[in-house]
mmCIF file of C-alpha atoms in Angstrom:
data_model
loop_
_atom_site.group_PDB
_atom_site.id
_atom_site.type_symbol
_atom_site.label_atom_id
_atom_site.label_comp_id
_atom_site.label_asym_id
_atom_site.label_seq_id
_atom_site.Cartn_x
_atom_site.Cartn_y
_atom_site.Cartn_z
ATOM 1 C CA MET A 1 -19.148 -18.892 -35.018
ATOM 2 C CA SER A 2 -18.552 -20.206 -31.501
ATOM 3 C CA ALA A 3 -19.325 -18.117 -28.446
ATOM 4 C CA LEU A 4 -15.641 -17.948 -27.556
ATOM 5 C CA ALA A 5 -14.681 -16.751 -31.015
ATOM 6 C CA ALA A 6 -17.292 -13.997 -30.822
ATOM 7 C CA LEU A 7 -15.980 -12.590 -27.546
ATOM 8 C CA ARG A 8 -14.644 -9.038 -27.803
ATOM 9 C CA THR A 9 -11.212 -8.380 -26.343
ATOM 10 C CA PRO A 10 -9.568 -5.052 -25.489
ATOM 11 C CA ASP A 11 -7.431 -5.353 -28.622
ATOM 12 C CA HIS A 12 -10.559 -5.136 -30.752
ATOM 13 C CA ASP A 13 -12.442 -2.618 -28.647
ATOM 14 C CA ALA A 14 -12.853 0.914 -29.955
ATOM 15 C CA HIS A 15 -12.855 2.056 -26.343
ATOM 16 C CA SER A 16 -9.351 0.740 -25.679
ATOM 17 C CA VAL A 17 -5.916 2.289 -25.976
ATOM 18 C CA ARG A 18 -2.917 0.018 -26.455
ATOM 19 C CA LEU A 19 0.592 1.356 -25.889
ATOM 20 C CA ASP A 20 4.024 -0.163 -26.367
ATOM 21 C CA LEU A 21 6.095 1.492 -23.664
ATOM 22 C CA ARG A 22 9.915 1.377 -23.700
ATOM 23 C CA THR A 23 11.903 1.823 -20.521
ATOM 24 C CA LEU A 24 14.333 4.739 -20.539
ATOM 25 C CA SER A 25 15.215 3.927 -16.958
ATOM 26 C CA PRO A 26 14.481 0.631 -15.163
ATOM 27 C CA LEU A 27 10.901 -0.138 -14.136
ATOM 28 C CA TYR A 28 10.118 -1.330 -10.618
ATOM 29 C CA THR A 29 6.600 -1.893 -9.290
ATOM 30 C CA GLY A 30 7.280 -3.271 -5.826
ATOM 31 C CA GLY A 31 6.142 -6.649 -4.552
ATOM 32 C CA VAL A 32 6.294 -8.871 -1.497
ATOM 33 C CA GLY A 33 9.320 -7.854 0.523
ATOM 34 C CA GLN A 34 10.053 -5.186 -2.130
ATOM 35 C CA HIS A 35 11.874 -7.806 -4.208
ATOM 36 C CA GLY A 36 10.374 -6.584 -7.492
ATOM 37 C CA ASP A 37 10.693 -10.012 -9.059
ATOM 38 C CA GLN A 38 7.853 -9.320 -11.485
ATOM 39 C CA ILE A 39 5.766 -6.454 -12.827
ATOM 40 C CA HIS A 40 2.688 -5.874 -10.675
ATOM 41 C CA PRO A 41 -0.238 -4.227 -12.523
ATOM 42 C CA SER A 42 -1.436 -2.745 -9.230
ATOM 43 C CA GLY A 43 1.805 -0.770 -9.001
ATOM 44 C CA LEU A 44 1.140 0.779 -12.407
ATOM 45 C CA LEU A 45 -2.576 1.273 -11.780
ATOM 46 C CA GLY A 46 -1.945 3.137 -8.528
ATOM 47 C CA GLY A 47 0.428 5.523 -10.296
ATOM 48 C CA LEU A 48 -2.052 6.166 -13.101
ATOM 49 C CA ARG A 49 -4.754 6.841 -10.537
ATOM 50 C CA LYS A 50 -2.622 9.264 -8.549
ATOM 51 C CA PHE A 51 -1.424 11.212 -11.588
ATOM 52 C CA SER A 52 -4.834 11.425 -13.277
ATOM 53 C CA CYS A 53 -6.324 12.698 -10.011
ATOM 54 C CA LEU A 54 -3.682 15.433 -9.954
ATOM 55 C CA LEU A 55 -4.978 16.591 -13.327
ATOM 56 C CA ALA A 56 -8.617 16.292 -12.243
ATOM 57 C CA ALA A 57 -7.916 18.492 -9.221
ATOM 58 C CA THR A 58 -6.404 21.124 -11.507
ATOM 59 C CA VAL A 59 -9.520 21.305 -13.702
ATOM 60 C CA GLY A 60 -11.773 21.419 -10.630
ATOM 61 C CA ASP A 61 -13.366 17.996 -11.141
ATOM 62 C CA GLY A 62 -14.147 16.638 -7.683
ATOM 63 C CA GLU A 63 -16.121 13.677 -9.094
ATOM 64 C CA PHE A 64 -13.354 12.245 -11.256
ATOM 65 C CA GLU A 65 -11.662 9.946 -8.741
ATOM 66 C CA HIS A 66 -14.819 8.136 -7.653
ATOM 67 C CA ALA A 67 -16.294 8.056 -11.159
ATOM 68 C CA VAL A 68 -13.155 6.588 -12.742
ATOM 69 C CA TRP A 69 -11.443 4.662 -9.959
ATOM 70 C CA GLY A 70 -14.426 3.435 -7.960
ATOM 71 C CA THR A 71 -15.790 3.960 -4.484
ATOM 72 C CA PRO A 72 -15.301 2.111 -1.188
ATOM 73 C CA THR A 73 -17.557 -0.892 -0.665
ATOM 74 C CA ASP A 74 -19.170 0.800 2.340
ATOM 75 C CA ALA A 75 -20.197 3.831 0.249
ATOM 76 C CA LYS A 76 -23.911 4.363 -0.363
ATOM 77 C CA ASN A 77 -23.763 3.784 -4.112
ATOM 78 C CA HIS A 78 -20.454 1.959 -4.348
ATOM 79 C CA HIS A 79 -19.117 0.746 -7.686
ATOM 80 C CA ALA A 80 -15.930 -0.693 -9.090
ATOM 81 C CA LYS A 81 -13.401 1.255 -11.121
ATOM 82 C CA GLN A 82 -14.557 2.086 -14.625
ATOM 83 C CA VAL A 83 -11.261 1.517 -16.412
ATOM 84 C CA ALA A 84 -9.544 -1.812 -16.993
ATOM 85 C CA LEU A 85 -5.788 -2.262 -17.223
ATOM 86 C CA ARG A 86 -4.099 -5.147 -19.009
ATOM 87 C CA VAL A 87 -0.337 -5.542 -18.761
ATOM 88 C CA ASP A 88 1.803 -7.707 -20.996
ATOM 89 C CA ALA A 89 5.317 -7.827 -19.553
ATOM 90 C CA SER A 90 6.667 -10.437 -21.979
ATOM 91 C CA GLY A 91 8.847 -7.781 -23.613
ATOM 92 C CA LEU A 92 10.584 -6.921 -20.341
ATOM 93 C CA LYS A 93 13.555 -8.688 -18.842
ATOM 94 C CA LYS A 94 15.167 -8.632 -15.444
ATOM 95 C CA MET A 95 18.238 -6.449 -15.425
ATOM 96 C CA LYS A 96 21.591 -8.082 -14.826
ATOM 97 C CA ASP A 97 23.648 -4.913 -14.348
ATOM 98 C CA LEU A 98 21.475 -3.173 -11.750
ATOM 99 C CA PRO A 99 23.727 -2.307 -8.782
ATOM 100 C CA ALA A 100 22.731 -3.675 -5.386
ATOM 101 C CA ARG A 101 23.862 -0.433 -3.738
ATOM 102 C CA ILE A 102 25.149 3.000 -4.729
ATOM 103 C CA ASN A 103 27.033 5.157 -2.250
ATOM 104 C CA TRP A 104 29.800 7.747 -1.858
ATOM 105 C CA ASP A 105 31.071 10.024 0.905
ATOM 106 C CA ARG A 106 28.811 12.936 1.725
ATOM 107 C CA PRO A 107 30.150 16.476 1.193
ATOM 108 C CA ASP A 108 30.359 16.861 4.977
ATOM 109 C CA GLY A 109 32.535 13.740 5.211
ATOM 110 C CA GLN A 110 29.912 11.551 6.832
ATOM 111 C CA ARG A 111 29.085 8.117 5.449
ATOM 112 C CA ARG A 112 25.472 7.328 4.633
ATOM 113 C CA GLN A 113 23.891 3.911 4.103
ATOM 114 C CA GLY A 114 23.411 4.634 0.413
ATOM 115 C CA TRP A 115 20.651 3.695 -2.007
ATOM 116 C CA PHE A 116 19.702 0.037 -2.340
ATOM 117 C CA TYR A 117 18.299 -1.651 -5.446
ATOM 118 C CA ASN A 118 17.306 -5.271 -5.928
ATOM 119 C CA VAL A 119 15.423 -6.212 -9.100
ATOM 120 C CA ALA A 120 14.071 -4.021 -11.883
ATOM 121 C CA HIS A 121 13.157 -4.571 -15.516
ATOM 122 C CA ASP A 122 13.913 -3.026 -18.879
ATOM 123 C CA GLY A 123 12.597 -3.536 -22.382
ATOM 124 C CA VAL A 124 9.060 -3.036 -23.734
ATOM 125 C CA LEU A 125 5.865 -3.089 -21.686
ATOM 126 C CA HIS A 126 2.569 -3.561 -23.532
ATOM 127 C CA LEU A 127 -0.183 -1.658 -21.748
ATOM 128 C CA THR A 128 -3.896 -1.657 -22.631
ATOM 129 C CA LEU A 129 -6.419 0.682 -21.025
ATOM 130 C CA THR A 130 -10.089 -0.090 -21.660
ATOM 131 C CA ARG A 131 -12.909 2.343 -21.035
ATOM 132 C CA CYS A 132 -15.745 0.601 -19.232
ATOM 133 C CA GLY A 133 -18.361 3.087 -18.048
ATOM 134 C CA LEU A 134 -16.672 6.473 -18.324
ATOM 135 C CA ASN A 135 -18.160 9.555 -19.896
ATOM 136 C CA ASP A 136 -16.220 11.309 -22.645
ATOM 137 C CA ALA A 137 -14.884 14.064 -20.380
ATOM 138 C CA HIS A 138 -13.396 11.650 -17.853
ATOM 139 C CA TRP A 139 -11.913 9.399 -20.553
ATOM 140 C CA GLN A 140 -10.256 12.413 -22.177
ATOM 141 C CA LEU A 141 -8.863 13.587 -18.824
ATOM 142 C CA LEU A 142 -7.423 10.120 -18.213
ATOM 143 C CA LEU A 143 -5.691 10.090 -21.601
ATOM 144 C CA LEU A 144 -4.378 13.643 -21.159
ATOM 145 C CA ALA A 145 -2.915 12.644 -17.801
ATOM 146 C CA LEU A 146 -1.304 9.552 -19.327
ATOM 147 C CA ARG A 147 0.328 11.653 -22.047
ATOM 148 C CA ILE A 148 1.679 14.137 -19.483
ATOM 149 C CA GLN A 149 2.983 11.346 -17.269
ATOM 150 C CA LEU A 150 4.819 9.759 -20.204
ATOM 151 C CA ARG A 151 6.302 13.040 -21.418
ATOM 152 C CA HIS A 152 7.297 14.592 -18.092
ATOM 153 C CA ALA A 153 6.957 12.235 -15.119
ATOM 154 C CA THR A 154 7.553 8.623 -14.073
ATOM 155 C CA PHE A 155 5.871 5.271 -13.335
ATOM 156 C CA GLY A 156 6.124 2.589 -10.679
ATOM 157 C CA SER A 157 8.099 2.753 -7.448
ATOM 158 C CA ARG A 158 11.473 4.205 -6.485
ATOM 159 C CA ASP A 159 11.050 6.882 -9.105
ATOM 160 C CA GLN A 160 12.563 9.273 -6.564
ATOM 161 C CA TRP A 161 15.748 7.183 -6.971
ATOM 162 C CA GLY A 162 15.949 7.177 -10.749
ATOM 163 C CA LEU A 163 13.535 4.490 -11.904
ATOM 164 C CA GLY A 164 10.365 4.530 -13.992
ATOM 165 C CA VAL A 165 10.933 6.740 -17.058
ATOM 166 C CA LEU A 166 8.912 5.287 -19.933
ATOM 167 C CA THR A 167 8.361 6.435 -23.515
ATOM 168 C CA THR A 168 6.389 5.387 -26.570
ATOM 169 C CA ASP A 169 6.584 6.038 -30.286
ATOM 170 C CA GLU A 170 2.884 6.952 -30.433
ATOM 171 C CA LEU A 171 1.015 8.708 -27.656
ATOM 172 C CA PRO A 172 -2.728 8.010 -27.327
ATOM 173 C CA ALA A 173 -4.935 10.275 -29.425
ATOM 174 C CA VAL A 174 -6.786 12.809 -27.325
ATOM 175 C CA GLU A 175 -8.798 16.008 -27.681
ATOM 176 C CA SER A 176 -7.281 19.206 -26.363
ATOM 177 C CA LEU A 177 -8.674 20.503 -23.098
ATOM 178 C CA PRO A 178 -11.087 23.422 -23.685
ATOM 179 C CA PRO A 179 -10.776 26.657 -21.678
ATOM 180 C CA LEU A 180 -11.669 25.969 -18.057
ATOM 181 C CA GLN A 181 -14.829 27.331 -16.477
ATOM 182 C CA THR A 182 -13.783 26.082 -13.035
ATOM 183 C CA VAL A 183 -10.971 26.712 -10.570
ATOM 184 C CA PRO A 184 -8.542 24.123 -9.178
ATOM 185 C CA LEU A 185 -9.578 22.217 -6.087
ATOM 186 C CA SER A 186 -7.727 23.666 -3.121
ATOM 187 C CA ASP A 187 -8.169 20.778 -0.671
ATOM 188 C CA ARG A 188 -5.910 18.275 -2.473
ATOM 189 C CA PRO A 189 -2.702 18.143 -4.533
ATOM 190 C CA GLY A 190 -2.994 19.081 -8.212
ATOM 191 C CA LEU A 191 -0.861 19.809 -11.251
ATOM 192 C CA GLN A 192 -1.317 23.520 -10.601
ATOM 193 C CA ARG A 193 1.213 22.873 -7.819
ATOM 194 C CA ALA A 194 3.498 20.730 -9.967
ATOM 195 C CA LEU A 195 6.940 21.403 -11.363
ATOM 196 C CA PHE A 196 8.684 19.588 -14.194
ATOM 197 C CA ALA A 197 12.304 19.974 -15.241
ATOM 198 C CA GLU A 198 14.561 18.210 -17.715
ATOM 199 C CA ILE A 199 18.304 18.710 -17.427
ATOM 200 C CA GLN A 200 19.823 18.079 -20.839
ATOM 201 C CA PHE A 201 23.519 17.298 -21.315
ATOM 202 C CA ASN A 202 25.530 17.581 -24.518
ATOM 203 C CA ARG A 203 27.580 14.455 -23.826
ATOM 204 C CA SER A 204 26.870 10.807 -24.480
ATOM 205 C CA LEU A 205 25.040 8.476 -22.127
ATOM 206 C CA PRO A 206 27.275 6.295 -19.894
ATOM 207 C CA ASP A 207 27.418 2.671 -20.967
ATOM 208 C CA HIS A 208 26.525 1.189 -17.584
ATOM 209 C CA TRP A 209 23.538 1.598 -15.283
ATOM 210 C CA PRO A 210 25.492 2.290 -12.073
ATOM 211 C CA ALA A 211 26.880 5.498 -13.614
ATOM 212 C CA ARG A 212 23.480 6.545 -14.986
ATOM 213 C CA LEU A 213 21.773 6.010 -11.654
ATOM 214 C CA GLU A 214 24.548 7.692 -9.692
ATOM 215 C CA GLN A 215 24.272 10.908 -11.677
ATOM 216 C CA GLY A 216 20.567 11.164 -10.844
ATOM 217 C CA LEU A 217 21.269 10.451 -7.181
ATOM 218 C CA ARG A 218 23.998 13.121 -7.054
ATOM 219 C CA TRP A 219 21.525 15.682 -8.370
ATOM 220 C CA ARG A 220 19.020 14.492 -5.768
ATOM 221 C CA GLU A 221 21.649 14.932 -3.055
ATOM 222 C CA LYS A 222 22.329 18.467 -4.288
ATOM 223 C CA LEU A 223 18.661 19.427 -4.177
ATOM 224 C CA ARG A 224 18.045 17.778 -0.821
ATOM 225 C CA GLY A 225 21.155 19.384 0.666
ATOM 226 C CA SER A 226 19.816 22.812 -0.247
ATOM 227 C CA PHE A 227 17.342 22.528 2.634
ATOM 228 C CA ARG A 228 19.759 22.080 5.538
ATOM 229 C CA LYS A 229 19.540 25.492 7.124
ATOM 230 C CA PRO A 230 18.569 25.579 10.806
ATOM 231 C CA GLY A 231 14.907 24.734 11.255
ATOM 232 C CA GLU A 232 14.521 23.084 7.825
ATOM 233 C CA ASP A 233 14.701 19.427 8.880
ATOM 234 C CA ASP A 234 10.940 18.897 8.731
ATOM 235 C CA LEU A 235 10.687 20.696 5.392
ATOM 236 C CA ARG A 236 13.543 18.632 3.926
ATOM 237 C CA HIS A 237 11.881 15.392 5.031
ATOM 238 C CA TYR A 238 8.541 16.577 3.629
ATOM 239 C CA LEU A 239 10.071 17.325 0.234
ATOM 240 C CA PHE A 240 12.367 14.317 -0.112
ATOM 241 C CA GLY A 241 10.645 11.685 1.992
ATOM 242 C CA GLN A 242 10.946 10.222 5.459
ATOM 243 C CA LEU A 243 10.378 6.567 6.318
ATOM 244 C CA ASN A 244 6.862 5.838 7.643
ATOM 245 C CA ARG A 245 5.947 9.506 7.526
ATOM 246 C CA TYR A 246 6.187 11.141 4.096
ATOM 247 C CA GLY A 247 6.598 9.951 0.564
ATOM 248 C CA SER A 248 8.865 12.034 -1.627
ATOM 249 C CA ALA A 249 7.417 15.170 -3.189
ATOM 250 C CA ILE A 250 10.390 15.406 -5.581
ATOM 251 C CA ASN A 251 11.309 12.623 -8.016
ATOM 252 C CA LEU A 252 14.582 12.438 -9.966
ATOM 253 C CA SER A 253 15.342 10.020 -12.779
ATOM 254 C CA ALA A 254 18.535 8.335 -13.827
ATOM 255 C CA LEU A 255 20.204 9.558 -17.007
ATOM 256 C CA TYR A 256 18.480 8.488 -20.228
ATOM 257 C CA PRO A 257 19.214 9.079 -23.917
ATOM 258 C CA HIS A 258 18.166 12.436 -25.348
ATOM 259 C CA GLY A 259 18.557 13.977 -28.790
ATOM 260 C CA ASN A 260 21.548 13.155 -30.963
ATOM 261 C CA ASN A 261 24.146 11.467 -28.768
ATOM 262 C CA GLY A 262 23.076 13.422 -25.690
ATOM 263 C CA CYS A 263 21.406 12.469 -22.433
ATOM 264 C CA ALA A 264 19.111 13.991 -19.843
ATOM 265 C CA LEU A 265 17.579 13.456 -16.445
ATOM 266 C CA ARG A 266 14.078 14.294 -15.302
ATOM 267 C CA ILE A 267 12.955 16.074 -12.128
ATOM 268 C CA TRP A 268 9.312 16.475 -11.209
ATOM 269 C CA GLY A 269 7.152 16.887 -8.162
ATOM 270 C CA VAL A 270 4.084 18.414 -6.538
ATOM 271 C CA ILE A 271 4.432 20.939 -3.709
ATOM 272 C CA PRO A 272 2.491 20.541 -1.434
ATOM 273 C CA HIS A 273 1.884 16.851 -2.104
ATOM 274 C CA THR A 274 -0.242 15.845 0.882
ATOM 275 C CA THR A 275 -3.810 16.229 2.116
ATOM 276 C CA PRO A 276 -4.034 18.390 4.122
ATOM 277 C CA PRO A 277 -1.282 20.438 2.486
ATOM 278 C CA ARG A 278 1.821 21.568 4.337
ATOM 279 C CA PHE A 279 4.292 24.371 3.613
ATOM 280 C CA ALA A 280 1.944 25.826 0.971
ATOM 281 C CA ASP A 281 2.817 29.365 2.068
ATOM 282 C CA GLN A 282 6.513 28.619 1.445
ATOM 283 C CA ARG A 283 6.126 27.192 -2.055
ATOM 284 C CA SER A 284 7.649 30.125 -3.932
ATOM 285 C CA GLU A 285 10.744 30.089 -1.699
ATOM 286 C CA ILE A 286 11.021 26.297 -2.041
ATOM 287 C CA VAL A 287 10.873 26.498 -5.818
ATOM 288 C CA GLN A 288 13.430 29.314 -5.880
ATOM 289 C CA THR A 289 15.823 27.192 -3.793
ATOM 290 C CA LEU A 290 15.302 24.175 -6.071
ATOM 291 C CA ARG A 291 15.950 26.216 -9.219
ATOM 292 C CA GLN A 292 19.102 27.739 -7.758
ATOM 293 C CA ALA A 293 20.375 24.267 -6.838
ATOM 294 C CA MET A 294 19.626 23.001 -10.349
ATOM 295 C CA THR A 295 21.531 25.901 -11.856
ATOM 296 C CA GLN A 296 24.551 25.198 -9.657
ATOM 297 C CA GLY A 297 24.476 21.418 -10.043
ATOM 298 C CA PRO A 298 26.238 18.944 -7.750
ATOM 299 C CA GLU A 299 29.967 18.940 -7.142
ATOM 300 C CA GLY A 300 31.799 17.006 -9.823
ATOM 301 C CA VAL A 301 28.964 17.438 -12.322
ATOM 302 C CA TRP A 302 29.863 16.388 -15.822
ATOM 303 C CA PRO A 303 31.874 18.950 -17.776
ATOM 304 C CA GLY A 304 30.359 20.525 -20.830
ATOM 305 C CA GLU A 305 27.159 22.377 -21.543
ATOM 306 C CA ARG A 306 23.836 21.599 -19.945
ATOM 307 C CA ARG A 307 20.398 23.079 -20.468
ATOM 308 C CA ILE A 308 17.487 23.146 -18.034
ATOM 309 C CA VAL A 309 13.948 23.031 -19.442
ATOM 310 C CA TRP A 310 11.620 24.201 -16.678
ATOM 311 C CA GLN A 311 7.831 24.109 -16.237
ATOM 312 C CA ASP A 312 5.979 25.326 -13.142
ATOM 313 C CA GLY A 313 2.219 25.294 -12.662
ATOM 314 C CA ALA A 314 2.366 28.452 -10.572
ATOM 315 C CA ALA A 315 3.374 30.402 -13.685
ATOM 316 C CA HIS A 316 0.153 29.451 -15.511
ATOM 317 C CA GLN A 317 -2.541 30.469 -13.052
ATOM 318 C CA THR A 318 -4.510 32.389 -15.676
ATOM 319 C CA ASP A 319 -4.588 29.677 -18.355
ATOM 320 C CA PHE A 320 -4.218 26.185 -16.947
ATOM 321 C CA SER A 321 -5.930 24.565 -19.930
ATOM 322 C CA HIS A 322 -3.324 25.827 -22.395
ATOM 323 C CA TRP A 323 -0.493 24.728 -20.108
ATOM 324 C CA ILE A 324 -2.028 21.270 -19.695
ATOM 325 C CA ASN A 325 -2.382 20.957 -23.455
ATOM 326 C CA GLN A 326 1.266 21.950 -23.841
ATOM 327 C CA LEU A 327 2.375 19.397 -21.258
ATOM 328 C CA ALA A 328 0.370 16.733 -23.061
ATOM 329 C CA GLY A 329 1.867 17.722 -26.411
ATOM 330 C CA VAL A 330 -1.465 18.441 -28.112
ATOM 331 C CA VAL A 331 -0.545 22.104 -28.764
ATOM 332 C CA ALA A 332 2.821 23.762 -29.351
#
């Protein structure tokens, strides 16, 4: 046997997980000039890092980020990341019906610039994660985080504008998280400060992407507009993003298929979402305002029944491990 033939690849490695991920809403991973002309693995890797670190903070693991994702080169004992990512985007295609811009008149009659899109992809993304030098606990945390991200959150960029909902027919096998003997880290964002909601509609999915994206953006407008009382400008920008200052704490998807001939949209976020944290003492009031806005819905919301499935980390302070296992789908 030749040396090349004997080489082990991630596909044959017992320490690898291979997933076939289908887009439920378009996938965008950025790029030079934000053109999004191709899928950039770094855009996916950064999202996996951020989300897995949210979980690590919740279980009180302050070593996870450096152990899994590496240390700076100027650190005393620096090392590279201990997980490899291989992306096969051959099953994705550039979308032809993605709108360049979506806009409508604001409720107050003013005209905004709108939301701009350029290129995104849909289809199937083949993703392989390979464990390099991780211990069992960190590998299991990484896989738990990946399952939660697939089931309740988003990937890539512009997920606050509807993009990045992925699914798979088979989630990676993982052990359930045992009862925690630690407390969440308080100096950084974590899933204990997260909220996840799915708004389910009993009517069929629109045929075209402009309508699917617009519905998500109208719900975003409703939520954002709920923080326009005097003195709330800074809070609104903190929650929904401000150019060159804050990323968005709240992400809303476009409509995607759900159940038998129904559809849904996904809302998730972490409050506070920065280090150091801001507005932490107002979190309960913020969440109450968000829930009230979700119950009301935007003006002109689709007729018919809708159901809101809600999850909030603040409601599980006494048993985070069980909640995490539920989010990951490893327990009922």
